[in-house]
């Protein structure tokens, strides 16, 4: 909600991300992250952002309340809302990391299964009659695939295990 409001108000005002970033003394990537919902501005930056976009903080946060002066109570409310948004971003990030971890575990499992299948085949295709064009093509493809897997899979497996370790968080 906040990210959509920042983007629409910036575009309504006719500002690019770069122009808004310059006015707020931040880099363009910061504005981009706000608009993508990857991060949120802190409470003081939210006030500056609202001033630059000629709107209220409550409008940026998606509320429809009457205009009030920014006092300590309002700053506390803004801080609480930003904390909620940050928690939502943290949950989204945790889900992303969990998905990546499961993907890496799946890659490891697939590599193990392929290695077991190659061990069970025992390169049987090498005994085929390669004078037969169909068997020659199939045997060459199997040999090429096995050659690549045997040489690349250990690196992918090690990379996946390292990725699993780095995405593991103790709670």
Backbone as ProteinMPNN parsed JSONL, in Angstrom:
{"seq_chain_A": "XXXXXXXXXXXXXXXXXXXXXXXXXXXXXXXXXXXXXXXXXXXXXXXXXXXXXXXXXXXXXXXXXXXXXXXXXXXXXXXXXXXXXXXXXXXXXXXXXXXXXXXXXXXXXXXXXXXXXXXXXXXXXXXXXXXXXXXXXXXXXXXXXXXXXXXXXXXXXXXXXXXXXXXXXXX", "coords_chain_A": {"N_chain_A": [[0.833, -1.182, 0.0], [1.857, 1.332, 0.915], [4.04, 1.505, -0.814], [2.77, 1.613, -3.337], [1.344, 3.993, -3.074], [3.432, 5.872, -2.833], [4.615, 5.624, -5.375], [2.458, 6.323, -7.122], [1.811, 8.95, -6.28], [4.24, 10.234, -6.751], [4.432, 9.996, -9.543], [2.121, 11.403, -10.256], [2.837, 13.932, -9.501], [4.715, 14.35, -11.392], [7.376, 13.643, -11.182], [10.544, 12.039, -11.565], [12.1, 9.019, -10.339], [14.722, 9.613, -9.792], [14.708, 12.444, -9.586], [13.051, 12.821, -7.331], [14.6, 11.49, -5.451], [16.853, 13.134, -5.328], [15.729, 15.446, -4.218], [15.148, 14.48, -1.704], [17.575, 13.851, -0.711], [18.646, 11.252, -1.023], [19.668, 8.168, -2.614], [18.714, 7.12, -5.948], [18.103, 4.401, -6.016], [17.133, 3.907, -3.489], [14.609, 5.127, -3.475], [13.481, 3.543, -5.441], [13.468, 1.041, -4.114], [11.621, 1.62, -2.1], [9.325, 1.968, -3.653], [9.043, -0.543, -4.761], [8.436, -1.994, -2.589], [10.378, -3.201, -1.082], [11.694, -2.034, 0.986], [11.09, 0.395, 3.594], [10.627, 3.892, 4.215], [12.126, 5.594, 7.04], [10.567, 7.153, 9.941], [11.143, 9.951, 10.034], [12.032, 10.384, 7.427], [9.739, 9.699, 6.101], [8.063, 11.801, 6.726], [9.403, 13.911, 5.434], [9.174, 12.959, 2.835], [6.395, 13.025, 2.471], [6.031, 15.798, 2.569], [7.443, 16.614, 0.265], [5.879, 15.44, -1.692], [3.588, 16.812, -1.433], [1.492, 15.984, 0.34], [-0.158, 14.241, 3.037], [1.248, 12.35, 5.754], [-0.415, 10.355, 6.63], [-1.944, 9.915, 4.358], [-0.006, 8.866, 2.653], [0.461, 6.492, 3.997], [-1.886, 5.276, 3.489], [-4.249, 5.893, 4.791], [-7.405, 7.396, 5.512], [-7.855, 10.043, 7.05], [-8.662, 13.009, 8.932], [-6.752, 16.029, 8.527], [-4.134, 16.598, 10.762], [-1.915, 18.268, 12.99], [1.543, 17.351, 13.126], [2.305, 15.791, 15.873], [3.788, 14.418, 18.872], [2.27, 12.136, 19.443], [1.209, 11.449, 16.942], [3.583, 10.877, 15.615], [4.312, 8.625, 17.001], [2.274, 6.875, 16.233], [2.844, 6.736, 13.51], [5.362, 5.541, 13.615], [4.65, 3.058, 14.707], [3.086, 2.029, 12.635], [4.997, 1.894, 10.602], [6.631, -0.01, 11.757], [4.989, -2.247, 11.623], [4.821, -2.523, 8.845], [7.522, -3.05, 8.313], [7.76, -5.517, 9.634], [6.091, -7.055, 8.013], [7.57, -6.962, 5.631], [9.83, -8.332, 6.53], [8.75, -10.885, 6.977], [8.06, -11.545, 4.349], [10.591, -11.609, 3.207], [11.721, -13.696, 4.678], [10.132, -15.825, 3.79], [10.959, -15.887, 1.127], [13.64, -16.626, 1.441], [13.274, -19.133, 2.605], [12.032, -20.476, 0.476], [14.116, -20.44, -1.398], [15.953, -22.016, -0.008], [14.582, -24.521, 0.048], [14.526, -25.008, -2.671], [17.276, -25.304, -3.209], [17.783, -27.589, -1.662], [16.227, -29.398, -3.089], [17.644, -29.426, -5.516], [20.005, -30.66, -4.648], [18.959, -33.19, -3.956], [18.045, -34.082, -6.469], [20.467, -34.27, -7.846], [21.717, -36.337, -6.393], [19.948, -38.456, -6.954], [20.266, -38.652, -9.749], [22.965, -39.392, -9.872], [22.796, -41.899, -8.595], [21.188, -43.211, -10.461], [22.919, -43.212, -12.684], [24.93, -44.833, -11.637], [23.527, -47.215, -11.352], [22.955, -47.749, -14.018], [25.47, -48.239, -14.951], [26.957, -47.373, -17.113], [25.949, -48.741, -19.356], [25.276, -48.229, -21.968], [27.611, -48.042, -23.376], [28.223, -50.49, -24.373], [26.596, -50.826, -26.497], [25.705, -51.344, -29.988], [27.252, -49.258, -31.968], [27.2, -48.966, -34.677], [24.678, -48.922, -35.586], [22.685, -46.277, -36.49], [20.648, -45.041, -34.924], [21.065, -46.022, -32.31], [23.63, -45.096, -32.005], [23.32, -42.31, -31.925], [21.65, -42.028, -29.65], [23.318, -43.207, -27.696], [25.543, -41.499, -27.826], [24.399, -39.092, -26.974], [23.605, -39.833, -24.352], [26.132, -40.413, -23.289], [27.366, -37.891, -23.488], [25.686, -36.384, -21.797], [26.078, -37.732, -19.364], [28.809, -37.256, -19.062], [28.881, -34.43, -18.723], [27.298, -34.153, -16.397], [28.704, -35.65, -14.493], [30.978, -34.126, -14.248], [30.124, -31.496, -13.677], [28.101, -31.615, -11.723], [29.169, -32.123, -9.057], [30.192, -29.574, -8.341], [27.884, -28.004, -8.451], [26.418, -29.309, -6.501], [28.008, -28.864, -4.178], [27.883, -26.062, -4.146], [25.136, -25.777, -3.699], [24.86, -26.943, -1.152], [26.41, -25.152, 0.337], [24.836, -22.88, -0.073], [22.512, -23.69, 1.267], [23.47, -23.813, 3.876], [24.109, -21.104, 4.3], [21.589, -19.929, 4.123], [20.317, -20.887, 6.269], [18.864, -20.119, 9.31], [19.191, -19.713, 12.706], [16.717, -19.915, 15.133]], "CA_chain_A": [[0.0, 0.0, 0.0], [2.738, 2.484, 0.982], [4.838, 1.563, -2.04], [1.904, 2.057, -4.436], [1.033, 5.406, -2.85], [4.615, 6.667, -3.17], [4.769, 5.611, -6.83], [1.393, 7.08, -7.805], [1.941, 10.375, -5.956], [5.429, 10.737, -7.453], [4.09, 10.126, -10.963], [1.138, 12.475, -10.361], [3.574, 15.181, -9.385], [5.571, 14.455, -12.565], [8.775, 13.485, -10.792], [11.174, 10.739, -11.761], [12.687, 8.522, -9.097], [15.974, 10.352, -9.603], [14.392, 13.796, -9.112], [12.568, 12.709, -5.954], [15.738, 11.1, -4.623], [17.686, 14.322, -5.134], [15.034, 16.332, -3.282], [15.154, 13.87, -0.369], [18.971, 13.555, -0.387], [18.901, 9.811, -1.012], [19.979, 7.685, -3.96], [17.546, 6.681, -6.705], [17.8, 3.017, -5.658], [16.333, 3.928, -2.26], [13.228, 5.393, -3.894], [13.048, 2.343, -6.148], [13.156, 0.022, -3.11], [10.354, 2.003, -1.454], [8.223, 1.742, -4.582], [8.908, -1.991, -4.973], [8.026, -2.599, -1.323], [11.49, -3.938, -0.501], [12.029, -1.351, 2.231], [10.217, 1.529, 3.885], [11.365, 5.013, 4.804], [11.926, 5.76, 8.477], [9.51, 8.127, 10.221], [11.53, 11.31, 9.638], [12.062, 10.419, 5.962], [8.344, 9.639, 5.668], [7.545, 13.168, 6.845], [10.01, 14.662, 4.327], [8.576, 12.443, 1.602], [5.04, 13.576, 2.387], [6.154, 17.225, 2.237], [7.862, 16.735, -1.138], [4.78, 15.012, -2.55], [2.433, 17.663, -1.097], [0.434, 15.152, 0.893], [0.054, 13.958, 4.455], [1.82, 11.044, 6.05], [-1.515, 9.386, 6.701], [-2.307, 9.573, 2.98], [1.042, 7.962, 2.171], [0.264, 5.193, 4.635], [-3.133, 4.709, 2.999], [-5.369, 6.17, 5.681], [-8.22, 8.562, 5.195], [-8.183, 10.73, 8.293], [-8.554, 14.446, 8.766], [-5.419, 16.58, 8.728], [-3.769, 17.022, 12.095], [-0.503, 18.623, 13.026], [2.38, 16.231, 13.525], [2.783, 15.881, 17.241], [4.472, 13.2, 19.303], [1.327, 11.016, 19.326], [1.157, 11.052, 15.537], [4.858, 10.242, 15.28], [4.277, 7.279, 17.573], [1.416, 6.085, 15.347], [3.594, 6.507, 12.271], [6.405, 4.559, 13.939], [4.006, 1.756, 14.864], [2.693, 1.556, 11.301], [6.225, 1.52, 9.91], [7.089, -1.265, 12.347], [4.143, -3.293, 11.047], [5.262, -2.702, 7.459], [8.824, -3.718, 8.372], [7.514, -6.928, 9.978], [5.571, -7.706, 6.811], [8.709, -7.133, 4.726], [10.68, -9.388, 7.086], [8.086, -12.168, 6.708], [8.194, -11.798, 2.92], [11.992, -11.968, 2.994], [11.907, -15.033, 5.251], [9.506, -16.778, 2.865], [11.834, -15.96, -0.039], [14.81, -17.413, 1.839], [12.811, -20.514, 2.786], [11.821, -21.019, -0.865], [15.443, -20.681, -1.973], [16.53, -23.157, 0.701], [13.94, -25.738, -0.438], [14.99, -25.206, -4.048], [18.637, -25.843, -3.129], [17.671, -28.969, -1.167], [15.719, -30.175, -4.223], [18.754, -29.599, -6.45], [20.869, -31.691, -4.066], [18.272, -34.477, -4.071], [18.05, -34.47, -7.881], [21.837, -34.682, -8.181], [21.937, -37.653, -5.788], [19.157, -39.427, -7.709], [20.907, -38.835, -11.055], [24.178, -40.182, -9.643], [22.373, -43.28, -8.327], [20.733, -43.758, -11.741], [24.112, -43.484, -13.494], [25.611, -45.986, -11.049], [22.712, -48.39, -11.669], [23.108, -48.015, -15.46], [26.826, -48.738, -15.119], [27.369, -46.993, -18.476], [25.571, -49.869, -20.217], [25.181, -47.772, -23.358], [28.919, -48.18, -24.027], [28.28, -51.81, -25.029], [25.663, -50.839, -27.617], [26.273, -51.393, -31.344], [27.235, -47.883, -32.461], [27.036, -48.954, -36.135], [23.268, -48.583, -35.78], [22.647, -44.825, -36.317], [19.772, -44.627, -33.822], [21.756, -46.307, -31.059], [24.813, -44.235, -31.929], [22.865, -40.987, -31.487], [21.201, -42.136, -28.262], [24.493, -43.481, -26.873], [26.359, -40.289, -27.77], [23.699, -38.138, -26.107], [23.726, -40.308, -22.97], [27.515, -40.247, -22.863], [27.583, -36.447, -23.301], [24.97, -35.966, -20.589], [26.791, -38.293, -18.208], [30.085, -36.542, -18.979], [28.628, -33.117, -18.129], [26.781, -34.286, -15.037], [29.757, -36.137, -13.6], [31.963, -33.068, -14.03], [29.535, -30.26, -13.154], [27.223, -31.853, -10.579], [29.796, -31.908, -7.737], [30.275, -28.14, -8.054], [26.52, -27.549, -8.168], [26.055, -29.895, -5.207], [28.728, -28.117, -3.14], [27.28, -24.725, -4.104], [23.811, -25.894, -3.073], [25.047, -27.181, 0.28], [26.846, -23.874, 0.905], [23.65, -22.022, -0.063], [21.62, -24.153, 2.346], [24.072, -23.401, 5.143], [24.002, -19.651, 4.443], [20.201, -19.503, 4.28], [19.803, -21.431, 7.517], [18.867, -19.16, 10.418], [18.767, -20.28, 14.004], [15.645, -19.08, 15.71]], "C_chain_A": [[0.88, 1.247, 0.0], [3.514, 2.629, -0.315], [4.01, 2.063, -3.225], [1.573, 3.544, -4.305], [2.215, 6.302, -3.205], [4.756, 6.765, -4.677], [3.717, 6.486, -7.516], [1.499, 8.581, -7.513], [3.153, 10.999, -6.647], [5.12, 10.964, -8.928], [3.082, 11.251, -11.177], [1.822, 13.832, -10.313], [4.535, 15.383, -10.553], [7.053, 14.346, -12.255], [9.283, 12.1, -11.169], [11.71, 10.281, -10.413], [13.96, 9.303, -8.769], [15.702, 11.743, -9.028], [13.913, 13.778, -7.658], [13.716, 12.36, -5.01], [16.63, 12.302, -4.331], [17.041, 15.26, -4.117], [15.087, 15.804, -1.845], [16.566, 13.55, 0.122], [19.221, 12.066, -0.152], [19.269, 9.404, -2.434], [18.697, 7.171, -4.62], [17.127, 5.267, -6.311], [16.962, 2.939, -4.381], [14.87, 4.161, -2.599], [12.666, 4.17, -4.608], [12.666, 1.237, -5.162], [11.857, 0.343, -2.384], [9.187, 1.649, -2.358], [8.01, 0.255, -4.887], [8.461, -2.706, -3.707], [9.127, -3.42, -0.685], [11.983, -3.309, 0.796], [11.048, -0.206, 2.426], [11.049, 2.66, 4.461], [11.136, 5.069, 6.306], [10.962, 6.926, 8.703], [9.902, 9.543, 9.81], [11.569, 11.442, 8.115], [10.638, 10.385, 5.406], [7.708, 11.026, 5.725], [8.092, 14.024, 5.705], [9.402, 14.248, 2.992], [7.17, 13.003, 1.402], [5.084, 15.051, 2.008], [6.518, 17.413, 0.77], [6.729, 16.369, -2.103], [3.488, 15.788, -2.275], [1.243, 16.843, -0.609], [0.719, 14.941, 2.376], [0.648, 12.564, 4.615], [0.725, 9.989, 6.082], [-1.983, 8.98, 5.306], [-1.27, 8.613, 2.396], [0.857, 6.56, 2.734], [-1.076, 4.556, 4.263], [-4.321, 4.928, 3.885], [-6.151, 7.366, 5.165], [-8.687, 9.171, 6.509], [-8.032, 12.22, 8.068], [-7.144, 14.915, 9.123], [-5.241, 17.003, 10.179], [-2.308, 17.418, 12.05], [0.288, 17.426, 13.543], [2.901, 16.469, 14.933], [3.39, 14.542, 17.638], [3.563, 11.976, 19.202], [1.237, 10.518, 17.899], [2.456, 10.372, 15.117], [4.909, 8.823, 15.832], [3.418, 6.36, 16.699], [2.14, 5.747, 14.052], [4.654, 5.442, 12.509], [5.818, 3.161, 14.077], [3.607, 1.178, 13.51], [3.914, 1.131, 10.487], [6.783, 0.206, 10.453], [6.283, -2.434, 11.789], [4.571, -3.587, 9.614], [6.604, -3.421, 7.421], [8.677, -5.189, 8.729], [6.975, -7.694, 8.781], [6.684, -7.945, 5.799], [9.632, -8.242, 5.214], [10.075, -10.766, 6.827], [8.219, -12.543, 5.232], [9.618, -12.249, 2.594], [12.273, -13.368, 3.521], [11.29, -16.106, 4.352], [10.371, -16.966, 1.622], [13.05, -16.834, 0.268], [14.423, -18.881, 2.007], [12.597, -21.187, 1.43], [13.155, -21.344, -1.531], [16.086, -21.901, -1.321], [15.913, -24.462, 0.202], [14.345, -26.045, -1.877], [16.393, -25.81, -4.054], [18.634, -27.288, -2.628], [17.17, -29.871, -2.289], [16.815, -30.433, -5.243], [19.691, -30.686, -5.943], [20.244, -33.073, -4.228], [18.276, -34.977, -5.517], [19.431, -34.957, -8.3], [22.123, -36.074, -7.625], [21.186, -38.727, -6.574], [19.795, -39.699, -9.075], [22.185, -39.657, -10.902], [23.84, -41.645, -9.376], [21.923, -43.942, -9.626], [21.924, -44.081, -12.639], [24.87, -44.702, -12.961], [24.857, -47.275, -11.373], [22.845, -48.761, -13.149], [24.475, -48.611, -15.757], [27.33, -48.507, -16.541], [27.099, -48.107, -19.481], [25.54, -49.479, -21.691], [26.516, -47.91, -24.099], [29.067, -49.529, -24.747], [27.335, -51.898, -26.219], [26.424, -50.913, -28.94], [26.153, -49.992, -31.945], [27.23, -47.805, -33.987], [25.585, -48.653, -36.504], [23.13, -47.079, -35.495], [21.779, -44.366, -35.133], [20.437, -44.862, -32.464], [22.985, -45.419, -30.896], [24.427, -42.847, -31.424], [22.464, -41.021, -30.018], [22.392, -42.349, -27.326], [25.38, -42.256, -26.724], [25.713, -39.242, -26.866], [23.802, -38.547, -24.64], [25.148, -40.099, -22.446], [27.834, -38.767, -22.611], [26.916, -35.939, -22.044], [25.687, -36.458, -19.343], [28.11, -37.557, -17.988], [29.894, -35.188, -18.298], [28.197, -33.221, -16.674], [27.887, -34.693, -14.074], [30.759, -35.023, -13.301], [31.375, -31.816, -13.383], [28.735, -30.465, -11.869], [27.923, -31.679, -9.231], [29.889, -30.427, -7.364], [28.899, -27.575, -7.711], [26.08, -28.059, -6.8], [26.714, -29.122, -4.064], [28.158, -26.706, -3.004], [25.919, -24.748, -3.429], [23.925, -26.102, -1.575], [25.494, -25.888, 0.966], [25.661, -22.904, 0.98], [22.679, -22.399, 1.039], [22.153, -23.678, 3.69], [23.897, -21.896, 5.348], [22.569, -19.165, 4.602], [19.579, -20.053, 5.555], [19.942, -20.378, 8.619], [18.416, -19.871, 11.675], [17.736, -19.327, 14.6], [15.754, -19.042, 17.193]], "O_chain_A": [[0.678, 2.136, -0.827], [3.638, 3.727, -0.857], [4.502, 2.854, -4.03], [1.528, 4.266, -5.301], [2.037, 7.362, -3.804], [4.989, 7.849, -5.212], [4.045, 7.292, -8.387], [1.296, 9.397, -8.413], [3.102, 12.152, -7.076], [5.494, 11.989, -9.498], [3.17, 11.978, -12.166], [1.421, 14.765, -11.009], [5.111, 16.461, -10.699], [7.888, 14.89, -12.977], [8.548, 11.114, -11.1], [11.768, 11.059, -9.461], [14.231, 9.611, -7.609], [16.381, 12.175, -8.096], [14.32, 14.617, -6.854], [13.79, 12.881, -3.897], [17.108, 12.465, -3.208], [17.727, 15.807, -3.253], [15.073, 16.581, -0.89], [16.743, 13.041, 1.229], [19.912, 11.675, 0.789], [19.187, 10.218, -3.354], [17.727, 6.831, -3.943], [15.936, 4.961, -6.274], [16.17, 2.012, -4.212], [13.99, 3.478, -2.075], [11.509, 3.803, -4.403], [11.65, 0.567, -5.351], [11.075, -0.559, -2.083], [8.182, 1.101, -1.904], [6.902, -0.15, -5.237], [8.141, -3.894, -3.744], [8.848, -4.258, 0.172], [12.619, -3.977, 1.612], [10.271, 0.121, 1.528], [12.06, 2.42, 5.12], [10.088, 4.648, 6.797], [10.586, 7.61, 7.752], [9.064, 10.273, 9.283], [11.188, 12.477, 7.569], [10.363, 10.975, 4.361], [6.905, 11.379, 4.862], [7.345, 14.776, 5.078], [9.149, 15.087, 2.127], [6.803, 13.404, 0.297], [4.265, 15.509, 1.212], [5.959, 18.282, 0.101], [6.635, 16.923, -3.198], [2.431, 15.462, -2.815], [0.124, 17.001, -1.097], [1.729, 15.415, 2.896], [0.556, 11.721, 3.723], [0.917, 8.866, 5.616], [-2.375, 7.833, 5.093], [-1.629, 7.651, 1.716], [1.069, 5.566, 2.039], [-1.368, 3.432, 4.672], [-5.321, 4.221, 3.756], [-5.615, 8.231, 4.472], [-9.766, 8.856, 7.011], [-7.358, 12.651, 7.133], [-6.442, 14.283, 9.913], [-6.095, 17.683, 10.749], [-1.554, 16.966, 11.189], [-0.227, 16.599, 14.296], [3.825, 17.254, 15.145], [3.488, 13.634, 16.813], [4.043, 10.882, 18.903], [1.193, 9.312, 17.658], [2.437, 9.406, 14.354], [5.478, 7.927, 15.21], [3.784, 5.21, 16.452], [2.063, 4.622, 13.558], [4.823, 4.539, 11.689], [6.415, 2.187, 13.618], [3.77, -0.017, 13.265], [3.872, 0.131, 9.771], [7.341, -0.595, 9.703], [6.84, -3.496, 11.513], [4.673, -4.746, 9.212], [6.808, -4.307, 6.59], [9.394, -6.028, 8.184], [7.351, -8.844, 8.553], [6.742, -9.005, 5.176], [10.159, -9.01, 4.41], [10.795, -11.709, 6.497], [8.459, -13.703, 4.897], [9.818, -13.165, 1.796], [12.986, -14.141, 2.882], [11.87, -17.177, 4.177], [10.5, -18.082, 1.119], [13.44, -17.676, -0.541], [15.167, -19.77, 1.595], [12.949, -22.354, 1.261], [13.306, -22.396, -2.152], [16.695, -22.724, -2.004], [16.642, -25.422, -0.047], [14.489, -27.208, -2.253], [16.667, -26.73, -4.824], [19.401, -28.116, -3.118], [17.643, -31.0, -2.426], [16.912, -31.535, -5.782], [20.126, -31.54, -6.714], [20.931, -34.024, -4.6], [18.488, -36.165, -5.761], [19.551, -35.944, -9.025], [22.71, -36.905, -8.318], [21.736, -39.798, -6.832], [19.858, -40.849, -9.51], [22.456, -40.531, -11.725], [24.523, -42.538, -9.877], [22.24, -45.106, -9.869], [21.933, -45.124, -13.292], [25.389, -45.504, -13.737], [25.473, -48.308, -11.637], [22.847, -49.941, -13.498], [24.629, -49.392, -16.696], [28.04, -49.342, -17.102], [27.925, -48.381, -20.351], [25.758, -50.321, -22.562], [26.538, -47.895, -25.33], [29.924, -49.688, -25.616], [27.275, -52.932, -26.884], [27.611, -50.593, -29.013], [25.074, -49.59, -32.381], [27.253, -46.709, -34.545], [25.303, -48.184, -37.607], [23.423, -46.64, -34.383], [22.133, -43.421, -34.428], [20.379, -44.008, -31.579], [23.338, -45.035, -29.78], [25.126, -42.272, -30.59], [22.873, -40.166, -29.233], [22.459, -41.727, -26.266], [25.908, -41.992, -25.644], [26.399, -38.583, -26.084], [24.056, -37.705, -23.778], [25.346, -39.665, -21.311], [28.498, -38.434, -21.63], [27.502, -35.153, -21.301], [25.882, -35.708, -18.387], [28.481, -37.268, -16.85], [30.656, -34.835, -17.397], [28.671, -32.47, -15.822], [27.996, -34.15, -12.975], [31.329, -34.983, -12.211], [32.062, -31.142, -12.615], [28.697, -29.577, -11.018], [27.312, -31.125, -8.318], [29.689, -30.065, -6.204], [28.764, -26.767, -6.793], [25.448, -27.334, -6.033], [26.049, -28.765, -3.092], [27.972, -26.209, -1.893], [25.585, -23.838, -2.67], [23.172, -25.505, -0.805], [25.012, -25.564, 2.051], [25.499, -22.192, 1.971], [22.088, -21.527, 1.676], [21.398, -23.202, 4.538], [23.572, -21.458, 6.452], [22.348, -18.092, 5.162], [18.44, -19.722, 5.884], [21.02, -19.82, 8.824], [17.385, -20.544, 11.695], [17.886, -18.106, 14.564], [14.945, -18.393, 17.856]]}, "name": "protein", "num_of_chains": 1, "seq": "XXXXXXXXXXXXXXXXXXXXXXXXXXXXXXXXXXXXXXXXXXXXXXXXXXXXXXXXXXXXXXXXXXXXXXXXXXXXXXXXXXXXXXXXXXXXXXXXXXXXXXXXXXXXXXXXXXXXXXXXXXXXXXXXXXXXXXXXXXXXXXXXXXXXXXXXXXXXXXXXXXXXXXXXXXX"}
